[in-house]
Coordinates of C-alpha atoms in Angstrom, one line a residue:
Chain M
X1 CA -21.9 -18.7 15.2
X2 CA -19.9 -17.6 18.3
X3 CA -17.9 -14.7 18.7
X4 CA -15.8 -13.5 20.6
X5 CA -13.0 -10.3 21.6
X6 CA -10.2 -9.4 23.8
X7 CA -8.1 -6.3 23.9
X8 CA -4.1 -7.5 24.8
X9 CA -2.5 -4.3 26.3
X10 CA 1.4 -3.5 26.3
X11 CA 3.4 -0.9 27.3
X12 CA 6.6 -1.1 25.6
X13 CA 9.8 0.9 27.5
X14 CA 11.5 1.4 24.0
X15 CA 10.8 3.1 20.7
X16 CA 11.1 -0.2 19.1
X17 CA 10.2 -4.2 19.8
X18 CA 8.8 -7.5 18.7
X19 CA 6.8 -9.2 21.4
X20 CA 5.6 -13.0 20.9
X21 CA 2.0 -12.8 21.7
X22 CA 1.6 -16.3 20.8
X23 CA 0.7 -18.0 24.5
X24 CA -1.8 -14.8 24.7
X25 CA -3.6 -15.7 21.5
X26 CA -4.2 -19.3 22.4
X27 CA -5.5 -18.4 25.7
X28 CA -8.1 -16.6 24.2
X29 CA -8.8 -19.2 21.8
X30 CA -9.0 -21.7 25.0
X31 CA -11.1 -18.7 26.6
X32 CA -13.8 -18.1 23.6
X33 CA -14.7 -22.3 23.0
X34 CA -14.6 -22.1 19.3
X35 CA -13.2 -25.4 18.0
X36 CA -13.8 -24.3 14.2
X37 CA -13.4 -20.8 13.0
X38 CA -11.0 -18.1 12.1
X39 CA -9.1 -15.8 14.6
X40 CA -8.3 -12.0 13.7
X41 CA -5.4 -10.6 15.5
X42 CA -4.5 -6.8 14.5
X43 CA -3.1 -3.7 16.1
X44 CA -5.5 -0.9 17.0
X45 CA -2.7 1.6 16.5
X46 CA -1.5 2.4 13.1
X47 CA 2.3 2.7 14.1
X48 CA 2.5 -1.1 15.7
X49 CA 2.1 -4.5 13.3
X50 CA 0.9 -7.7 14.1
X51 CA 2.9 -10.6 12.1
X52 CA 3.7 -14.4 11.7
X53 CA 7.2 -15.2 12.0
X54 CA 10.0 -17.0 13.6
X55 CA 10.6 -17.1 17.1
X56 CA 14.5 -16.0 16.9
X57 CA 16.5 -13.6 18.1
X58 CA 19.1 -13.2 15.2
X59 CA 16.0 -12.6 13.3
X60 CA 14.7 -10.1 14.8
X61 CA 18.2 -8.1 14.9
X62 CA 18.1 -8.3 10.8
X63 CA 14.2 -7.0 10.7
X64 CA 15.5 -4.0 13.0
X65 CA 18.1 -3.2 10.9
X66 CA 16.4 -3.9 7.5
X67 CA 13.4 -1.4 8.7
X68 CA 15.6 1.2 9.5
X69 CA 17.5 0.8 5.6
X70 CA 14.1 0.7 4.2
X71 CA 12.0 3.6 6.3
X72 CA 14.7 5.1 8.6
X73 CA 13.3 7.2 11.7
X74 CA 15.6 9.7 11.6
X75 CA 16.5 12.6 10.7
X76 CA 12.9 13.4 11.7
X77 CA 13.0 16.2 9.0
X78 CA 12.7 14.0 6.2
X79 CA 9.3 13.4 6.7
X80 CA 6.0 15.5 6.0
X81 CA 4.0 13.9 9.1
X82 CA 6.2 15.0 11.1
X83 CA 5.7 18.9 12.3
X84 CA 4.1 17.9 15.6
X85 CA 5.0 14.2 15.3
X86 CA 8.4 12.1 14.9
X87 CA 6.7 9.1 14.4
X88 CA 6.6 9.2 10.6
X89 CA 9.1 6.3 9.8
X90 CA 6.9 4.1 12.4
X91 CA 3.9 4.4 10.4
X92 CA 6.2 3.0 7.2
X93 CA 7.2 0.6 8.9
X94 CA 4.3 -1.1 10.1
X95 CA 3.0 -0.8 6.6
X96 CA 5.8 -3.5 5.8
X97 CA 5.2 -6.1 8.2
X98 CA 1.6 -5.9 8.3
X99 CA -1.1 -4.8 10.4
X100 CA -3.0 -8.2 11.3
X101 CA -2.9 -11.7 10.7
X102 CA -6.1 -13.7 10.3
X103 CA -5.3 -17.6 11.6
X104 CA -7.5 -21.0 11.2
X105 CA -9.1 -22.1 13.9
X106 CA -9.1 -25.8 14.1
X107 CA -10.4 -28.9 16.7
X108 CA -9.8 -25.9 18.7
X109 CA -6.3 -24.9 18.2
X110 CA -4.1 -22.1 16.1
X111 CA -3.7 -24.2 12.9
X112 CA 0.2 -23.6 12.4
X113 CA 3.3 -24.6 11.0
X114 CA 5.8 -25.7 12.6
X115 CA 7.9 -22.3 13.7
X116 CA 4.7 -20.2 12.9
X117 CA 4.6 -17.8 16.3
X118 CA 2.3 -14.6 16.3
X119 CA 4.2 -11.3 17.4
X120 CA 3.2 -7.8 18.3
X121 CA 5.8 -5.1 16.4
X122 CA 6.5 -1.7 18.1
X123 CA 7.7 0.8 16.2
X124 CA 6.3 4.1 18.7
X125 CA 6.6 2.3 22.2
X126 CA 6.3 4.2 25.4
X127 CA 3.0 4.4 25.8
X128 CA -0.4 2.5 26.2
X129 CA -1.0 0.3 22.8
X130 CA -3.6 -2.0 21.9
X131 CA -4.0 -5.7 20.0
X132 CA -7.6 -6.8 19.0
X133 CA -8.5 -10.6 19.6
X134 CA -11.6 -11.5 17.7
X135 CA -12.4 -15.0 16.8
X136 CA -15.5 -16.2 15.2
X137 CA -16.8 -19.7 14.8
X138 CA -18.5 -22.4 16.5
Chain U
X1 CA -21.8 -22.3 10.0
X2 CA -19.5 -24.9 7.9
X3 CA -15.6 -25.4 7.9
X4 CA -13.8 -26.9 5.7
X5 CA -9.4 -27.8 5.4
X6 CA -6.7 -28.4 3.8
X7 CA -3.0 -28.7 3.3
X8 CA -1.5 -28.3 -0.5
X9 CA 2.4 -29.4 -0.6
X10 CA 5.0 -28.3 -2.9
X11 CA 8.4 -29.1 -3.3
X12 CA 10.0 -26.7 -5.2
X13 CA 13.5 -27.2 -7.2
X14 CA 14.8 -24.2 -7.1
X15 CA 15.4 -21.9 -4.1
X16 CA 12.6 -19.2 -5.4
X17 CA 9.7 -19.2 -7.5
X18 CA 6.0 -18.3 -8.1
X19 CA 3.0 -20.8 -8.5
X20 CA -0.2 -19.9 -9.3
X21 CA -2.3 -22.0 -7.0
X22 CA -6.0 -20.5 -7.7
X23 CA -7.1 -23.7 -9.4
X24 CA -5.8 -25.6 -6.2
X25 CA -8.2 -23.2 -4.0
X26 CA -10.9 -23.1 -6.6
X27 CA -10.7 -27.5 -6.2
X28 CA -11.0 -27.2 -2.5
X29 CA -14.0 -24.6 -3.0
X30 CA -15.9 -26.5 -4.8
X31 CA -15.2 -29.6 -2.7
X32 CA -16.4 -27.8 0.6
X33 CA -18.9 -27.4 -0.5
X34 CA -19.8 -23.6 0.7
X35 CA -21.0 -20.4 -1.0
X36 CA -21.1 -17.8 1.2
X37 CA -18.2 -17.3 3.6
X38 CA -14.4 -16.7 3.4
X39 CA -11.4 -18.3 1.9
X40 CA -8.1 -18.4 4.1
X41 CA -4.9 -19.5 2.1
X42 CA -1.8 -18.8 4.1
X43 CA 1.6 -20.3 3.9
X44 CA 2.8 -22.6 7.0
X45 CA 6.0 -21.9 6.6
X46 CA 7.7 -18.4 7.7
X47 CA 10.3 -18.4 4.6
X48 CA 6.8 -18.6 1.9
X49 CA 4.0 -16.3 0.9
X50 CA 1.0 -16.5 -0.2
X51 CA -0.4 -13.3 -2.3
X52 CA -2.4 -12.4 -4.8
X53 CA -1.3 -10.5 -7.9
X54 CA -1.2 -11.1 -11.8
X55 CA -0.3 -13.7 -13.5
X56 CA 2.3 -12.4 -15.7
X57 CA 5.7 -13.9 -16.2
X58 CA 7.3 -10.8 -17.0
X59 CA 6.2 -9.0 -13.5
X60 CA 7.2 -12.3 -12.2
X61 CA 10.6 -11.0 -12.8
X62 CA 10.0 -7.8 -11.7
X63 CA 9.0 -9.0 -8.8
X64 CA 12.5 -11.4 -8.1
X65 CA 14.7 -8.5 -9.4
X66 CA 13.0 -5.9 -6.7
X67 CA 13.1 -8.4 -3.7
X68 CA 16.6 -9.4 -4.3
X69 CA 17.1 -5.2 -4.3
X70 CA 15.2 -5.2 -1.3
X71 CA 16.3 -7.9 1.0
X72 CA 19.6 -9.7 -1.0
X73 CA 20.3 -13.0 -0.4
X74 CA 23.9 -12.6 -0.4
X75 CA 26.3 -12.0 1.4
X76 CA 24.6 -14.9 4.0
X77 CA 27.0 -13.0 6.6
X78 CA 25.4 -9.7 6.7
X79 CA 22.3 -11.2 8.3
X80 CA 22.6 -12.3 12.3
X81 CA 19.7 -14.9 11.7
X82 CA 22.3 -16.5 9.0
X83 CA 24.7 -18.5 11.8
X84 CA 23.4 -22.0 11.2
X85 CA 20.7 -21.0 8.7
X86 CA 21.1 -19.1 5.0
X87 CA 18.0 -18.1 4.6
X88 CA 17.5 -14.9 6.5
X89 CA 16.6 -13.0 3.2
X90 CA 13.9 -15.1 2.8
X91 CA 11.8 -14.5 6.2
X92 CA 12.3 -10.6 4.7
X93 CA 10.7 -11.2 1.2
X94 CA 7.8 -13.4 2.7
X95 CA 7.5 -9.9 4.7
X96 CA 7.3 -7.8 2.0
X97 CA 4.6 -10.0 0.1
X98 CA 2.6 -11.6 3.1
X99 CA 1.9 -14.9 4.4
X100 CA -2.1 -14.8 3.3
X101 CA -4.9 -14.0 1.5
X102 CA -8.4 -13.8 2.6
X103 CA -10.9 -13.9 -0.2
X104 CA -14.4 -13.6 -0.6
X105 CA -16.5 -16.6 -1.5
X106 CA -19.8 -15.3 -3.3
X107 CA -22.3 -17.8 -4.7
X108 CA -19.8 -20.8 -4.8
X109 CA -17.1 -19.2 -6.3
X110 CA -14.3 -17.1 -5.5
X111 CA -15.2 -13.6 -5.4
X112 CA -12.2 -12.1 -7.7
X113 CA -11.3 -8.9 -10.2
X114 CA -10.9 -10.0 -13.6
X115 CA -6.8 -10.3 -12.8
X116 CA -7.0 -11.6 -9.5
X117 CA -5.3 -14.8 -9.1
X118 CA -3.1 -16.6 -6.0
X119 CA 0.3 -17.4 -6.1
X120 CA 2.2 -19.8 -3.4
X121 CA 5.8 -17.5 -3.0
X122 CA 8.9 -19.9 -2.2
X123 CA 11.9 -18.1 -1.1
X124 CA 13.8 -20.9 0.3
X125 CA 12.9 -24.2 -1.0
X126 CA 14.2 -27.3 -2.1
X127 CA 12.2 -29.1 0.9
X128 CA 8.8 -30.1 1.0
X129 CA 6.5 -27.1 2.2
X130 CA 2.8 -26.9 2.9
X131 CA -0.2 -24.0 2.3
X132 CA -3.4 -24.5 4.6
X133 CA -6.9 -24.1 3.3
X134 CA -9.3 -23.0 5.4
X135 CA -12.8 -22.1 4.4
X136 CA -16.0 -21.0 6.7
X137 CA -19.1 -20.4 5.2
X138 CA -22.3 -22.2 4.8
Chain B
X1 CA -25.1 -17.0 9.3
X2 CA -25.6 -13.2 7.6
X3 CA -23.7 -12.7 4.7
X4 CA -23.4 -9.1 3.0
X5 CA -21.4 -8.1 -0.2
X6 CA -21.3 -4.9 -2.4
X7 CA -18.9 -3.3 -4.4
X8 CA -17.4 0.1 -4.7
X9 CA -16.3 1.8 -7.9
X10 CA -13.5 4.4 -8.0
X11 CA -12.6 6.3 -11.5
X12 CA -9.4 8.5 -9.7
X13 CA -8.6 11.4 -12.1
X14 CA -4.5 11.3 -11.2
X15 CA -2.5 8.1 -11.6
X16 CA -1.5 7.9 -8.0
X17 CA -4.0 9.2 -4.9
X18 CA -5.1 7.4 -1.7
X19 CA -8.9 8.0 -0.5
X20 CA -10.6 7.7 3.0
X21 CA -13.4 4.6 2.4
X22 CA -14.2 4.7 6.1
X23 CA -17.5 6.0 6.1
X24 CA -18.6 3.7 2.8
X25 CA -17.6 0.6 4.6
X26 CA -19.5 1.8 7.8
X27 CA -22.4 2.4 5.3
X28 CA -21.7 -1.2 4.0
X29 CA -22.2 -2.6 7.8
X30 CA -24.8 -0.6 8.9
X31 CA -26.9 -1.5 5.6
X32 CA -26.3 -5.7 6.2
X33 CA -27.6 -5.3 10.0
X34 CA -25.0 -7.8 10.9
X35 CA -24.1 -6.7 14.6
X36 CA -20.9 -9.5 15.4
X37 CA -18.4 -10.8 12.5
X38 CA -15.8 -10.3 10.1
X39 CA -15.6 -7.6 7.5
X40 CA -13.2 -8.0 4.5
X41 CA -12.3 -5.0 2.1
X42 CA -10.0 -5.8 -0.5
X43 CA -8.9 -4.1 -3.8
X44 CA -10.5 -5.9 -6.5
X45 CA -7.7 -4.8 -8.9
X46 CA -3.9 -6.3 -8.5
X47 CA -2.7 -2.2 -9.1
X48 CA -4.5 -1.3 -5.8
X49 CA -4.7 -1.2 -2.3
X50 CA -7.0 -1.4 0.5
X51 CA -4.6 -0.4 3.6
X52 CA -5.2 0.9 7.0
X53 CA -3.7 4.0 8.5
X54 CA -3.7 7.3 9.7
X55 CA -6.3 10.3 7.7
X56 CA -3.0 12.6 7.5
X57 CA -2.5 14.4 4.4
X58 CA 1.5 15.0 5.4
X59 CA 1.6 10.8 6.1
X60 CA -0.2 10.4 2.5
X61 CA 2.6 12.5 0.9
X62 CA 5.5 10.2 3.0
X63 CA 4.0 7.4 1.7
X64 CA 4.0 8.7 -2.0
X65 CA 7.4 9.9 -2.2
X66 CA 8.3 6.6 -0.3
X67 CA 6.9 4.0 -2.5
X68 CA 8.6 6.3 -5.4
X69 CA 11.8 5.6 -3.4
X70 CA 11.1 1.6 -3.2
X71 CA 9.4 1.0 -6.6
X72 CA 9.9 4.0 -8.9
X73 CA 7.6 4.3 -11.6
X74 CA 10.2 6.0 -14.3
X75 CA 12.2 4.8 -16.3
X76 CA 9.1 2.5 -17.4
X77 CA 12.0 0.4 -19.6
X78 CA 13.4 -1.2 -16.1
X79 CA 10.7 -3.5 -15.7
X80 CA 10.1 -6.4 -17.6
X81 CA 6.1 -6.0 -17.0
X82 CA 6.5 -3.1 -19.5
X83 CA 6.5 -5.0 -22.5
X84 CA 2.5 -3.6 -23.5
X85 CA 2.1 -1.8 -19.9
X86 CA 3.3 0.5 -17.8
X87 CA 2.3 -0.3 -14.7
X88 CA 4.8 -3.0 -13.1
X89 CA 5.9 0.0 -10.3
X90 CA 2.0 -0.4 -9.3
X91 CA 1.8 -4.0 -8.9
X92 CA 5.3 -3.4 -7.1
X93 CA 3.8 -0.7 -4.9
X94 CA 0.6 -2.7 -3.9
X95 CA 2.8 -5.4 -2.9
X96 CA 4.4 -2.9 -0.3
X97 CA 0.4 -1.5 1.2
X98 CA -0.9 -5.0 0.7
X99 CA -3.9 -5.6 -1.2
X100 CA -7.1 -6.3 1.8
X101 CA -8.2 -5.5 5.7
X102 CA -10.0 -7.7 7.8
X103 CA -11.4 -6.4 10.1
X104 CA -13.7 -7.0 13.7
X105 CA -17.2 -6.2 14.0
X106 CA -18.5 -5.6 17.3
X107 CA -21.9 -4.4 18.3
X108 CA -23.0 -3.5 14.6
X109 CA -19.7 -1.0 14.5
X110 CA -15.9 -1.2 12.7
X111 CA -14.0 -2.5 15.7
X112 CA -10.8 -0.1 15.6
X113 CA -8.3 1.7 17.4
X114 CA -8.8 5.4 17.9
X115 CA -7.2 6.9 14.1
X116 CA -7.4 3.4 12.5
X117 CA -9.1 4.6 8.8
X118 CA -9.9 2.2 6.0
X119 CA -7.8 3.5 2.9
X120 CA -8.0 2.6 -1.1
X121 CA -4.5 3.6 -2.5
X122 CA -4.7 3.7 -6.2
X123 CA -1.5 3.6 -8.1
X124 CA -2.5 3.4 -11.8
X125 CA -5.3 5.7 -11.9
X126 CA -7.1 7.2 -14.6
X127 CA -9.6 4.3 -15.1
X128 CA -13.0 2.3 -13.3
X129 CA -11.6 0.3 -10.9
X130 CA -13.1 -1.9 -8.0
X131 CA -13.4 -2.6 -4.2
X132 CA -15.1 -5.4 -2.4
X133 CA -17.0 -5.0 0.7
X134 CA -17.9 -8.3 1.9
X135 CA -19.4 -9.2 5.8
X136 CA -19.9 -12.3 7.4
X137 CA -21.6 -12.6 10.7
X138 CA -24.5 -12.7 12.4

């Protein structure tokens, strides 16, 4: 069995984005060697979301605005977590659209769908944030 | 270290329903031939879900009454995605009940709670739509 | 290929309540000796959760009175699940948290983010209930 990891590093300039990390994932994949295997792809912050969705810009608009109906930031006050933090409604948030995605590995390629496209979710930008890599196989 | 895949297809009739699809994934279990590893079922498509919950037609209600609270289908018009497509309420339920499963595979067999079973989620069907397989192991 | 699989039992005195598992997962590891791989943790019952987030006891309460907000539990006569039960809010609510982690294992330690913490959420306490543990790798 071969393993391997990669730490993808962002530095969002808003509270909020989706980033398609797809071309980043499959460079990896070509990177590691493993033809046959799974791939893990998570955040290592627990106010950002790794998820499988489509590649469109109306789309994105409506998860924006649905996120904020569901867990809205603000006011900030509504929240316990957030005496020393304002980041409460991130944390929700994330819990929504997922924290990783696990992906097949196969003949060396992401084993999609057609419009399947892996994206990084902000929901705390404006700082330094994290996304594991790890794929295992042969 | 052994793989194994494969695609199941469904065509649903209606525009949402619930399948239970563990005796689907048990079949391609058994003909991998593994019994040690993990099971990865995922929906290829970004408007389906694949999850894991009981297998009880009344909380199959529940749970269409709560996403349509959650994420309505209509008015199409109140979602940007929704210019060419309809279906923009349908990439947000897949959210809220995930694209996959991962599942343990323990002596052959799926590695499940006494209520565990799979489900295949459609939220926009009516078109032929496909769930991959993928199982690594030895 | 190592494979590694144990169960941990919860009896939770309140209906609702979400416990750290961290350090039992790292005991999990540590006790399999595999050093590289893929951990999965998932709720073995389908009114639980195995979620990752942050140890906060002000988040913990957000995420209560949240879920309450998204799937009440009262009055038990809105669901249909509640014919014999009354527990369709908790199947509802695990939906939301999701019901596994995978996660990366690298060097013989839980690959994670700085606060990343491995959480069971239990929302229909009060009785035995189940998580799985199982570690693939080498």
């Amino acid at each position: 069995m071969k393993s391997y990891r990669k730490e993808l590093w962002f530095n969002i300039p808003t509270r909020r984005a989706f980033v398609n990390i797809t071309p980043n994932v499959e460079a990896c994949l070509r990177e590691s060697g493993i033809k046959e295997g799974l791939v893990l792809c998570n955040a290592m912050h627990i106010t950002a979301s790794v998820f499988i969705n489509d590649n469109e810009s109306g789309l994105h608009q409506d998860f924006e605005k649905w996120l904020e109906q569901l867990a809205p930031e603000k006011p900030h006050s509504q929240y316990a977590h957030n005496g020393s933090e304002d980041n409460a409604d991130a944390h929700l948030k994330r819990s929504i659209m997922g924290r990783e995605v696990v992906a097949a590995v196969t003949a060396g390629r992401l084993d999609f769908g057609p419009w399947e496209q892996i994206f990084y979710g902000e929901f705390d930008g404006k700082r330094l944030k994290r996304v594991l890599v790890k794929i295992i196989g042969e």
